Coordinates of C-alpha atoms in Angstrom, one line a residue:
X1 CA 31.8 -13.4 27.3
X2 CA 28.0 -12.2 27.3
X3 CA 29.1 -8.9 25.6
X4 CA 30.0 -11.2 22.4
X5 CA 27.0 -13.7 23.1
X6 CA 24.1 -14.1 20.5
X7 CA 21.7 -15.1 23.5
X8 CA 19.0 -15.6 20.5
X9 CA 19.6 -18.9 20.3
X10 CA 23.3 -19.7 19.5
X11 CA 24.0 -21.8 23.0
X12 CA 20.4 -22.8 23.8
X13 CA 18.3 -23.6 20.5
X14 CA 14.9 -23.6 20.3
X15 CA 14.6 -27.3 20.6
X16 CA 16.3 -27.7 23.9
X17 CA 15.1 -25.0 26.2
X18 CA 15.6 -26.2 29.7
X19 CA 12.1 -25.9 31.2
X20 CA 11.1 -22.4 32.4
X21 CA 10.0 -23.9 35.6
X22 CA 13.5 -25.7 36.3
X23 CA 15.2 -22.4 35.1
X24 CA 13.1 -20.5 37.6
X25 CA 14.1 -22.8 40.5
X26 CA 17.8 -23.8 39.7
X27 CA 19.0 -20.8 37.5
X28 CA 19.0 -16.8 37.9
X29 CA 15.8 -15.9 38.9
X30 CA 13.9 -13.6 36.3
X31 CA 12.4 -10.0 37.1
X32 CA 9.2 -11.3 36.1
X33 CA 8.4 -14.1 37.9
X34 CA 9.9 -12.5 41.2
X35 CA 7.2 -10.0 41.5
X36 CA 4.6 -11.4 39.8
X37 CA 1.3 -13.3 41.3
X38 CA 1.8 -15.9 43.7
X39 CA 2.8 -18.9 41.4
X40 CA 1.5 -22.3 42.4
X41 CA 1.3 -25.2 39.8
X42 CA -1.7 -24.3 37.8
X43 CA -4.6 -27.0 37.5
X44 CA -4.1 -30.2 35.5
X45 CA -7.0 -29.0 33.2
X46 CA -7.8 -30.6 29.8
X47 CA -6.7 -28.3 26.6
X48 CA -8.7 -26.3 24.7
X49 CA -8.7 -26.2 21.1
X50 CA -5.3 -25.8 20.0
X51 CA -5.1 -21.8 19.1
X52 CA -3.3 -21.4 16.3
X53 CA -1.3 -18.5 17.0
X54 CA 1.3 -17.2 19.6
X55 CA -0.2 -15.2 22.7
X56 CA 2.2 -12.7 24.0
X57 CA 1.8 -10.9 27.3
X58 CA 2.6 -7.5 28.3
X59 CA 1.9 -5.3 31.2
X60 CA 3.6 -3.9 34.2
X61 CA 5.4 -5.8 36.7
X62 CA 3.6 -7.4 38.9
X63 CA 0.9 -7.4 36.7
X64 CA 0.6 -11.5 36.9
X65 CA 2.2 -12.7 33.2
X66 CA 4.0 -15.2 34.4
X67 CA 1.6 -17.0 36.3
X68 CA -1.0 -16.1 34.1
X69 CA 0.8 -17.0 31.4
X70 CA 1.5 -20.5 32.7
X71 CA -2.0 -21.3 33.5
X72 CA -3.2 -19.7 30.0
X73 CA -0.7 -21.8 28.3
X74 CA -2.2 -25.2 30.0
X75 CA -5.7 -24.1 29.0
X76 CA -4.5 -23.7 25.5
X77 CA -2.5 -26.4 25.3
X78 CA 0.8 -25.0 24.1
X79 CA 4.0 -24.6 25.7
X80 CA 5.0 -21.4 28.0
X81 CA 8.2 -19.1 28.1
X82 CA 9.0 -16.4 29.9
X83 CA 11.1 -14.1 28.0
X84 CA 13.4 -13.0 30.8
X85 CA 14.1 -16.5 32.0
X86 CA 15.4 -17.4 28.7
X87 CA 17.4 -14.2 28.4
X88 CA 19.0 -15.2 31.8
X89 CA 19.7 -18.7 30.9
X90 CA 21.5 -17.9 27.8
X91 CA 23.4 -15.4 29.3
X92 CA 24.5 -17.4 32.2
X93 CA 23.8 -13.9 34.3
X94 CA 20.8 -12.1 36.1
X95 CA 19.3 -9.8 33.7
X96 CA 20.1 -6.7 36.9
X97 CA 23.6 -7.8 35.9
X98 CA 23.4 -7.7 32.3
X99 CA 22.0 -4.4 32.8
X100 CA 24.9 -3.2 35.1
X101 CA 27.9 -4.6 32.8
X102 CA 26.4 -3.7 29.5
X103 CA 23.6 -1.4 29.5
X104 CA 20.2 -1.2 28.6
X105 CA 20.3 -0.8 24.8
X106 CA 22.3 -4.1 24.8
X107 CA 20.0 -5.6 26.8
X108 CA 17.1 -4.0 24.6
X109 CA 18.8 -5.8 21.6
X110 CA 19.3 -9.1 22.7
X111 CA 15.8 -9.3 24.5
X112 CA 14.5 -8.4 20.5
X113 CA 16.3 -11.4 19.2
X114 CA 15.0 -13.9 21.9
X115 CA 11.7 -12.7 21.5
X116 CA 11.9 -12.7 17.9
X117 CA 13.4 -16.6 17.9
X118 CA 10.4 -17.8 20.0
X119 CA 8.2 -16.2 18.1
X120 CA 9.3 -18.0 15.0
X121 CA 8.9 -21.3 16.4
X122 CA 5.4 -23.4 16.8
X123 CA 2.5 -21.2 18.7
X124 CA 3.4 -20.2 22.7
X125 CA 2.4 -18.2 25.4
X126 CA 5.2 -15.9 25.7
X127 CA 5.5 -14.0 28.8
X128 CA 7.4 -10.7 28.4
X129 CA 9.5 -8.5 30.7
X130 CA 7.6 -4.9 31.6
X131 CA 9.9 -2.8 29.2
X132 CA 9.9 -5.0 26.1
X133 CA 6.6 -4.0 24.4
X134 CA 7.9 -0.3 25.4
X135 CA 11.2 -0.6 22.9
X136 CA 9.7 0.3 19.4
X137 CA 11.7 -2.3 17.5
X138 CA 10.7 -5.0 20.0
X139 CA 7.3 -4.1 19.8
X140 CA 7.5 -3.9 15.7
X141 CA 8.8 -7.2 15.6
X142 CA 6.1 -8.7 17.8
X143 CA 4.0 -7.3 15.9
X144 CA 5.2 -8.7 12.4
X145 CA 5.1 -12.2 14.1
X146 CA 1.4 -12.2 13.6
X147 CA 0.7 -13.2 17.8
X148 CA -1.9 -11.7 19.7
X149 CA -0.5 -9.6 22.1
X150 CA -2.7 -9.1 25.6
X151 CA -2.0 -6.2 28.1
X152 CA -2.7 -7.2 31.3
X153 CA -3.7 -3.8 32.7
X154 CA -3.7 -3.6 36.6
X155 CA -4.4 -0.1 38.7
X156 CA -1.8 1.2 40.8
X157 CA -3.2 -0.1 44.2
X158 CA -2.9 -3.6 42.6
X159 CA 0.1 -3.2 41.6
X160 CA 1.2 -2.0 45.3
X161 CA -0.4 -4.9 46.8
X162 CA 1.8 -7.1 44.7
X163 CA 5.5 -6.2 44.7
X164 CA 4.6 -5.3 48.6
X165 CA 7.9 -6.9 50.7
X166 CA 9.8 -7.0 47.2
X167 CA 11.4 -3.3 47.8
X168 CA 14.8 -5.2 47.3
X169 CA 14.3 -5.6 44.0
X170 CA 16.9 -3.1 42.6
X171 CA 14.0 -1.0 40.4
X172 CA 12.8 -0.5 43.9
X173 CA 15.8 0.0 45.8
X174 CA 16.1 2.9 48.1
X175 CA 13.2 4.0 46.1
X176 CA 9.1 4.7 46.6
X177 CA 7.7 1.7 45.1
X178 CA 4.6 3.9 44.6
X179 CA 6.5 6.4 42.7
X180 CA 8.5 4.2 40.7
X181 CA 5.6 2.5 39.3
X182 CA 3.6 5.7 38.5
X183 CA 6.8 6.6 36.6
X184 CA 7.3 3.3 34.8
X185 CA 2.9 3.4 33.7
X186 CA 3.0 7.0 32.7
X187 CA 6.2 5.8 30.2
X188 CA 5.0 2.1 29.3
X189 CA 0.8 2.2 29.1
X190 CA 0.7 4.4 25.7
X191 CA 2.5 1.2 24.5
X192 CA 0.8 -0.9 25.9
X193 CA -2.4 0.0 24.7
X194 CA -0.9 -0.8 21.2
X195 CA -1.7 -4.1 22.3
X196 CA -4.5 -6.2 20.4
X197 CA -6.1 -7.2 23.6
X198 CA -6.6 -5.6 27.1
X199 CA -7.6 -7.4 30.4
X200 CA -8.5 -5.6 33.9
X201 CA -7.0 -7.0 36.2
X202 CA -8.3 -6.8 39.6
X203 CA -7.4 -8.9 43.3
X204 CA -9.2 -11.8 42.0
X205 CA -8.0 -15.3 41.8
X206 CA -5.6 -16.3 39.2
X207 CA -7.8 -18.7 37.9
X208 CA -10.8 -16.3 37.6
X209 CA -8.5 -14.3 35.3
X210 CA -6.9 -16.5 33.2
X211 CA -10.3 -17.7 32.5
X212 CA -11.3 -14.1 31.2
X213 CA -7.9 -13.5 29.8
X214 CA -8.6 -17.1 27.7
X215 CA -11.8 -15.6 26.5
X216 CA -10.7 -12.5 25.4
X217 CA -8.0 -14.5 23.3
X218 CA -9.9 -17.1 21.9
X219 CA -12.7 -14.2 20.6
X220 CA -9.8 -11.7 19.4
X221 CA -9.8 -10.7 15.7
X222 CA -7.2 -9.1 14.0
X223 CA -8.3 -6.2 11.9
X224 CA -7.3 -6.4 8.4
X225 CA -4.9 -3.8 6.6
X226 CA -5.0 -2.9 3.6
X227 CA -2.1 -0.6 2.5
X228 CA -2.5 2.6 0.2
X229 CA 1.2 2.7 -1.4
X230 CA 2.0 6.4 -1.9
X231 CA 5.7 6.3 -1.2
X232 CA 6.3 8.3 2.3
X233 CA 2.5 9.5 2.0
X234 CA 1.2 6.0 2.0
X235 CA -0.8 4.7 5.1
X236 CA -3.2 2.2 6.2
X237 CA -6.9 1.4 5.9
X238 CA -7.8 -0.7 8.9
X239 CA -10.8 -2.7 8.4
X240 CA -12.4 -4.7 11.7
X241 CA -14.6 -4.5 14.8
X242 CA -14.5 -2.5 17.9
X243 CA -11.8 0.2 16.4
X244 CA -12.8 3.1 18.4
X245 CA -12.1 1.2 22.0
X246 CA -8.6 0.7 20.5
X247 CA -8.2 3.8 18.6
X248 CA -5.5 5.3 20.3
X249 CA -3.2 2.2 20.1
X250 CA -4.0 1.8 16.8
X251 CA -2.9 5.3 15.9
X252 CA -0.4 6.3 18.1
X253 CA 2.5 5.2 16.1
X254 CA 1.5 7.4 12.9
X255 CA 0.8 10.6 15.3
X256 CA 4.1 13.0 15.7
X257 CA 3.1 14.0 18.8
X258 CA 0.1 12.6 20.9
X259 CA -2.3 15.6 20.6
X260 CA -5.4 15.1 19.0
X261 CA -8.4 17.7 18.0
X262 CA -11.2 15.7 17.1
X263 CA -14.1 16.9 14.7
X264 CA -17.4 15.2 14.3
X265 CA -20.5 16.1 14.4
X266 CA -23.5 16.1 16.9
X267 CA -25.3 13.1 15.8
X268 CA -22.5 10.9 15.8
X269 CA -20.2 12.8 18.7
X270 CA -23.4 11.5 20.9
X271 CA -23.1 7.8 19.9
X272 CA -19.4 7.4 19.2
X273 CA -17.2 10.1 20.4
X274 CA -16.9 8.3 24.2
X275 CA -15.8 5.0 22.7
X276 CA -13.1 7.1 20.4
X277 CA -11.9 9.2 23.7
X278 CA -11.7 6.3 25.5
X279 CA -9.5 4.5 23.0
X280 CA -7.7 7.7 22.8
X281 CA -7.2 8.2 26.4
X282 CA -5.9 4.7 27.1
X283 CA -2.8 5.5 24.9
X284 CA -2.4 8.8 26.7
X285 CA -3.2 10.6 23.8
X286 CA -4.2 14.3 24.9
X287 CA -7.8 15.7 23.6
X288 CA -7.1 19.4 22.9
X289 CA -10.7 19.6 21.6
X290 CA -13.7 18.5 20.7
X291 CA -15.2 20.2 17.8
X292 CA -18.8 19.4 16.4
X293 CA -20.8 20.6 13.7
X294 CA -24.1 20.2 12.4
X295 CA -24.9 17.1 10.5
X296 CA -25.7 17.1 6.9
X297 CA -24.1 18.6 3.8
X298 CA -25.0 22.2 4.6
X299 CA -21.8 21.7 6.6
X300 CA -19.2 21.8 4.0
X301 CA -19.0 25.7 3.6
X302 CA -16.7 28.0 4.1
X303 CA -18.4 29.6 7.2
X304 CA -18.0 26.6 8.9
X305 CA -14.4 25.7 7.8
X306 CA -13.7 29.4 9.0
X307 CA -15.2 28.3 12.2
X308 CA -13.5 24.8 12.4
X309 CA -10.2 26.6 12.0
X310 CA -10.7 29.3 14.6
X311 CA -11.8 26.4 17.1
X312 CA -8.7 24.5 16.3
X313 CA -6.3 27.1 16.7
X314 CA -7.9 28.5 20.0
X315 CA -7.5 24.7 21.8
X316 CA -3.5 25.2 21.1
X317 CA -3.3 23.2 17.7
X318 CA 0.0 23.4 16.1
X319 CA 2.0 21.8 13.2
X320 CA 2.5 18.7 15.7
X321 CA -1.1 18.1 16.8
X322 CA -3.3 15.8 14.7
X323 CA -7.2 16.4 13.3
X324 CA -9.2 13.4 13.7
X325 CA -12.2 13.0 11.6
X326 CA -14.8 10.8 12.8
X327 CA -17.8 10.7 11.1
X328 CA -19.4 10.5 7.7
X329 CA -18.1 11.7 4.0
X330 CA -19.0 15.5 5.4
X331 CA -17.1 15.4 8.2
X332 CA -14.2 13.5 6.8
X333 CA -14.2 16.4 4.0
X334 CA -14.9 19.2 6.1
X335 CA -12.0 18.0 8.8
X336 CA -9.6 17.1 6.3
X337 CA -9.4 20.3 4.5
X338 CA -9.5 22.3 7.8
X339 CA -6.2 19.4 8.6
X340 CA -4.9 20.8 4.6
X341 CA -4.9 24.3 5.5
X342 CA -4.5 24.7 9.0
X343 CA -0.8 26.3 9.7
X344 CA -0.1 25.0 5.8
X345 CA -0.9 21.6 6.7
X346 CA -1.3 19.2 9.7
X347 CA -1.6 15.4 10.2
X348 CA -4.5 13.8 9.6
X349 CA -6.5 11.0 11.0
X350 CA -10.0 9.4 9.3
X351 CA -12.1 7.5 11.5
X352 CA -15.4 7.2 9.0
X353 CA -18.0 6.0 10.6
X354 CA -20.8 5.5 7.7
X355 CA -20.6 3.2 5.5
X356 CA -20.3 5.5 2.5
X357 CA -17.0 7.0 4.0
X358 CA -15.9 3.6 4.8
X359 CA -15.9 2.4 1.4
X360 CA -15.3 5.6 -0.1
X361 CA -14.5 9.2 1.1
X362 CA -12.3 8.1 3.9
X363 CA -9.8 7.0 1.3
X364 CA -7.6 8.8 -0.8
X365 CA -7.2 11.9 0.2
X366 CA -9.5 14.1 -1.2
X367 CA -10.7 17.0 0.8
X368 CA -13.2 20.0 0.5
X369 CA -16.0 22.4 0.7
X370 CA -19.0 23.0 -1.6
X371 CA -19.5 26.3 -3.5
X372 CA -22.7 27.5 -4.5
X373 CA -21.4 26.6 -8.0
X374 CA -21.1 22.9 -7.1
X375 CA -20.0 20.2 -4.8
X376 CA -16.6 20.0 -3.7
X377 CA -14.9 23.0 -5.8
X378 CA -12.9 24.2 -3.1
X379 CA -10.2 21.5 -1.7
X380 CA -7.2 20.0 -1.1
X381 CA -5.1 16.5 -1.7
X382 CA -3.9 15.9 1.8
X383 CA -3.7 12.1 2.5
X384 CA -4.7 10.9 6.3
X385 CA -1.8 8.8 8.2
X386 CA -4.2 6.1 8.8
X387 CA -7.9 5.3 8.0
X388 CA -9.9 3.2 10.5
X389 CA -13.2 1.6 9.7
X390 CA -14.5 -0.1 12.6
X391 CA -17.7 -1.7 10.8
X392 CA -19.8 -1.9 14.6
X393 CA -20.6 1.7 13.7
X394 CA -22.4 0.8 10.7
X395 CA -24.8 -0.8 13.2
X396 CA -25.8 2.9 14.2
X397 CA -26.7 4.0 10.4
X398 CA -30.4 4.9 10.1
X399 CA -31.5 2.4 7.0
X400 CA -32.1 5.0 4.5
X401 CA -28.3 6.3 5.2
X402 CA -26.9 2.5 5.1
X403 CA -28.7 2.4 1.8
X404 CA -27.1 5.5 0.4
X405 CA -23.6 4.1 1.5
X406 CA -24.1 1.2 -0.4
X407 CA -24.7 3.3 -4.2
X408 CA -20.8 3.9 -3.6
X409 CA -20.2 -0.2 -3.0
X410 CA -22.4 -0.8 -6.2
X411 CA -20.4 1.8 -8.3
X412 CA -16.9 0.0 -7.0
X413 CA -18.7 -3.5 -8.4
X414 CA -19.1 -1.9 -11.6
X415 CA -15.7 -0.8 -11.8
X416 CA -14.2 -3.9 -10.4
X417 CA -16.1 -6.7 -12.2
X418 CA -15.9 -9.7 -9.8
X419 CA -17.6 -7.4 -7.2
X420 CA -20.3 -6.7 -9.1
X421 CA -21.3 -10.1 -9.0
X422 CA -21.1 -10.0 -5.2
X423 CA -23.2 -7.0 -5.2
X424 CA -26.2 -8.8 -7.1
X425 CA -25.8 -12.0 -4.8
X426 CA -25.5 -10.5 -1.8
X427 CA -26.2 -6.7 -1.9
X428 CA -30.0 -7.2 -0.4
X429 CA -27.9 -8.4 2.9
X430 CA -25.6 -5.5 3.0
X431 CA -28.3 -2.9 3.0
X432 CA -30.0 -5.4 5.7
X433 CA -27.3 -5.2 7.9
X434 CA -25.7 -7.9 7.4
X435 CA -22.4 -7.7 9.7
X436 CA -19.7 -10.0 7.3
X437 CA -21.4 -8.8 4.1
X438 CA -20.9 -4.9 5.4
X439 CA -17.2 -6.1 6.2
X440 CA -16.7 -8.0 2.7
X441 CA -18.1 -4.5 1.0
X442 CA -16.0 -2.5 3.1
X443 CA -12.7 -4.7 2.4
X444 CA -13.1 -5.2 -1.1
X445 CA -14.0 -1.2 -1.7
X446 CA -11.3 -0.3 0.1
X447 CA -8.9 -2.4 -2.0
X448 CA -10.2 -1.4 -4.9
X449 CA -9.8 2.2 -4.3
X450 CA -6.7 1.7 -2.6
X451 CA -5.2 0.3 -5.8
X452 CA -6.2 3.1 -7.8
X453 CA -5.5 5.6 -6.0
X454 CA -1.9 4.7 -5.7
X455 CA -1.6 4.8 -9.3
X456 CA -3.2 7.9 -10.1
X457 CA -3.1 9.8 -6.5
X458 CA -4.2 13.4 -7.6
X459 CA -6.2 11.9 -10.6
X460 CA -3.6 13.8 -13.1
X461 CA -3.9 10.6 -15.4
X462 CA -5.0 11.5 -18.9
X463 CA -7.1 8.7 -19.6
X464 CA -9.1 6.7 -16.8
X465 CA -7.0 6.4 -13.9
X466 CA -9.0 8.2 -10.4
X467 CA -11.4 9.4 -12.8
X468 CA -12.7 6.4 -13.0
X469 CA -14.0 6.3 -9.5
X470 CA -16.3 8.9 -10.1
X471 CA -18.9 7.0 -12.5
X472 CA -22.1 8.2 -11.8
X473 CA -21.1 11.1 -9.9
X474 CA -20.7 13.8 -13.0
X475 CA -25.0 13.3 -13.1
X476 CA -24.8 12.6 -9.0
X477 CA -23.3 16.2 -8.4
X478 CA -25.5 17.7 -10.6
X479 CA -28.7 16.9 -8.9
X480 CA -27.3 17.2 -5.6
X481 CA -26.7 20.8 -6.2
X482 CA -29.6 21.4 -7.8
X483 CA -31.6 20.0 -4.7
X484 CA -29.6 22.9 -2.8
X485 CA -27.2 20.2 -0.4
X486 CA -30.5 20.1 1.9
X487 CA -30.5 16.7 2.8
X488 CA -33.4 15.8 0.6
X489 CA -31.4 14.1 -1.5
X490 CA -28.4 11.9 0.1
X491 CA -25.3 11.6 -1.6
X492 CA -25.6 8.0 -2.1
X493 CA -28.7 8.5 -3.2
X494 CA -27.5 10.6 -6.1
X495 CA -25.0 8.6 -6.9
X496 CA -27.3 5.8 -7.4
X497 CA -29.3 7.6 -9.8
X498 CA -26.0 8.5 -11.5
X499 CA -25.2 5.2 -11.9
X500 CA -28.4 4.2 -13.6
X501 CA -28.0 7.3 -16.1
X502 CA -23.9 6.4 -17.1
X503 CA -25.2 3.2 -17.6
X504 CA -27.9 4.7 -19.8
X505 CA -25.9 6.5 -21.7
X506 CA -23.2 4.0 -22.5
X507 CA -25.8 2.1 -24.0
X508 CA -27.0 4.9 -25.9
X509 CA -23.8 5.4 -27.3
X510 CA -23.0 2.0 -28.0
X511 CA -20.5 1.5 -25.9
X512 CA -22.8 -1.9 -23.7
X513 CA -25.6 -3.4 -24.3
X514 CA -29.2 -3.0 -23.6
X515 CA -29.3 -5.3 -21.2
X516 CA -26.9 -3.2 -18.4
X517 CA -28.8 -0.3 -17.8
X518 CA -31.6 -2.2 -17.0
X519 CA -29.6 -4.5 -15.0
X520 CA -28.1 -1.7 -12.8
X521 CA -31.3 0.0 -12.1
X522 CA -33.3 -3.1 -11.3
X523 CA -30.4 -3.9 -8.6
X524 CA -30.1 -0.4 -7.3
X525 CA -34.1 -0.4 -6.8
X526 CA -34.1 -3.8 -5.5
X527 CA -32.0 -2.4 -2.8
X528 CA -34.2 0.2 -1.8
X529 CA -31.8 3.1 -3.5
X530 CA -33.7 5.7 -6.0
X531 CA -32.5 4.7 -9.7
X532 CA -34.1 7.0 -12.2
X533 CA -34.6 10.9 -11.7
X534 CA -38.4 10.2 -11.6
X535 CA -37.7 8.4 -8.5
X536 CA -36.8 11.7 -6.6
X537 CA -39.6 14.1 -5.0
X538 CA -37.2 17.3 -6.7
X539 CA -38.1 18.3 -9.8
X540 CA -35.4 19.1 -12.5
X541 CA -34.8 20.9 -15.3
X542 CA -32.5 19.7 -18.2
X543 CA -30.8 23.3 -18.5
X544 CA -30.1 23.5 -14.7
X545 CA -28.4 19.8 -15.0
X546 CA -26.5 20.4 -18.1
X547 CA -25.2 23.9 -16.3
X548 CA -24.3 22.0 -13.3
X549 CA -22.3 19.5 -15.1
X550 CA -20.7 21.8 -17.2
X551 CA -18.9 22.8 -14.0
X552 CA -17.7 19.7 -13.3
X553 CA -14.0 18.8 -11.6
X554 CA -13.9 16.3 -14.2
X555 CA -14.2 18.7 -17.7
X556 CA -11.3 19.7 -19.7
X557 CA -10.8 23.0 -22.0
X558 CA -14.6 23.7 -21.8
X559 CA -15.7 20.1 -22.8
X560 CA -17.7 18.0 -20.6
X561 CA -16.3 14.2 -19.4
X562 CA -18.3 11.4 -18.3
X563 CA -17.4 7.8 -17.1
X564 CA -18.8 5.4 -19.5
X565 CA -18.7 2.0 -19.4
X566 CA -18.7 -1.4 -21.5
X567 CA -20.0 -3.8 -18.7
X568 CA -18.7 -4.4 -15.1
X569 CA -15.0 -4.1 -15.1
X570 CA -14.7 -2.2 -18.4
X571 CA -15.1 1.5 -17.4
X572 CA -13.6 4.4 -19.6
X573 CA -13.7 8.6 -19.5
X574 CA -14.4 10.1 -22.3
X575 CA -15.1 13.6 -23.6
X576 CA -16.6 12.5 -27.1
X577 CA -20.5 12.7 -25.8
X578 CA -22.8 14.6 -27.8
X579 CA -24.1 17.0 -26.2
X580 CA -27.7 16.2 -27.8
X581 CA -27.7 12.5 -26.2
X582 CA -27.0 13.8 -22.7
X583 CA -29.9 16.3 -23.1
X584 CA -32.1 13.8 -25.0
X585 CA -31.4 11.3 -22.1
X586 CA -32.2 13.8 -19.0
X587 CA -35.6 14.7 -20.9
X588 CA -36.2 11.0 -21.3
X589 CA -35.8 10.2 -17.6
X590 CA -38.2 13.1 -16.4
X591 CA -36.4 16.5 -16.4
X592 CA -38.2 19.1 -17.9
X593 CA -37.2 21.2 -20.7

């Protein structure tokens, strides 16, 4: 009896499936094939180079999953399976009867087992029933299999033409097909949007659609996911190309509700907000408000924070609404702090669009605004639900911004060791905009930062820990503050000078050889960054900089703490730094007495 049958393969094993075309002719007829495109035999084409991953087609009834899937399999030189046909053959009854006898939950459980079994074997093309990918457990199983998922998306008018004359099918019985399809589209499209690839289907021939699907599949790239392991507050950093257009499907699984407020700055919004908006809309995520702030560090203050909060609340933000930060470090810090304090905390998503934000500020949950006393002195730890680092956005950065972001990559190189060797070999390519070099820089920086944050989320380690990520920042923040956060000195530029100063201080105190300051400074200068105080257009005094550093967040019991290095990969924090050594260094590097 079906109720007790494990139709995941007890009677029909992986190597003993009946051919799908025979099953459709002699066995129960699957819902999928019965209302898909006309299904003449695919042409006898030589297959392309074997595709290394399974391909799972999802979409509405009538989208063409079986017809296109069979043709795609022939082109890729892979076997084709129809999940509905496999289920019916194993159960010995039509799916409509399974539903009638045992209900949808039982069917979905069996469907998931069938799909999981099929995807555990050699790569294949698999057409799924319309409701399969809308089931959370099945969707998760498909994603975990490593298959490429492709949504065949059709407009309502196209689907209606394809199902015309099929009103006898159970889902359309005594019902208006348009109403049925609209209801299913509203329920299922948000989940289909989580597919890796979307292909818009029209009334073109199946062969034309199949060619477009094949191109999309063969060019599909799976973004890399780096976990930030913080228990119930853990999340993924997703790195890849084209993520803005897929943002809805990528963030939907971690949202408590499909409502967001987007915070950006005017410059970034003009470039990237349309793509993000389209990506959110594809997953039926409602944007309650789009809030743009002026570009630059001056937006990180309490006045701007209050304005953002007021506009969020006026738009209808509640505790299940997510704040999405689209932009660089300023936007991420500001929007993240707003999310941390709005209604005592609402969900938060980071969509960094600058190199500096992708490699550093978007990961770790530090949020805040600046005070007159110094940078980021008011803030909160508020971890995002997910970070989407779309590396395509880096192509729109001005060269100066790209170079400034690279300073944080160099910092991570000094912290990690092997990455510093990569920096010296490939840093020039990264700042020149080489896509592969930038992707590597983002991935490795995020990998390092994720590990450090997981070990010391709130920077509470007595020695080392997350404080090590501030290498160069004690000096850098002081320089920024003295410039008034007016844009004349970018954060990354200040960090670059800070790295040179930290290396020089380390050498003066005997912690590293004299080779390292010159090596660090030479590399940063070669990448087009300022590396010494004298490289900056602003004039500084020793007293002013020392006063700023005395208020640094890392200080303890009134003592300044510095991050020092013995060499790449060997970095530590210390409070045992004579004040005279610091003042002498600043004076020698060009600060006035």
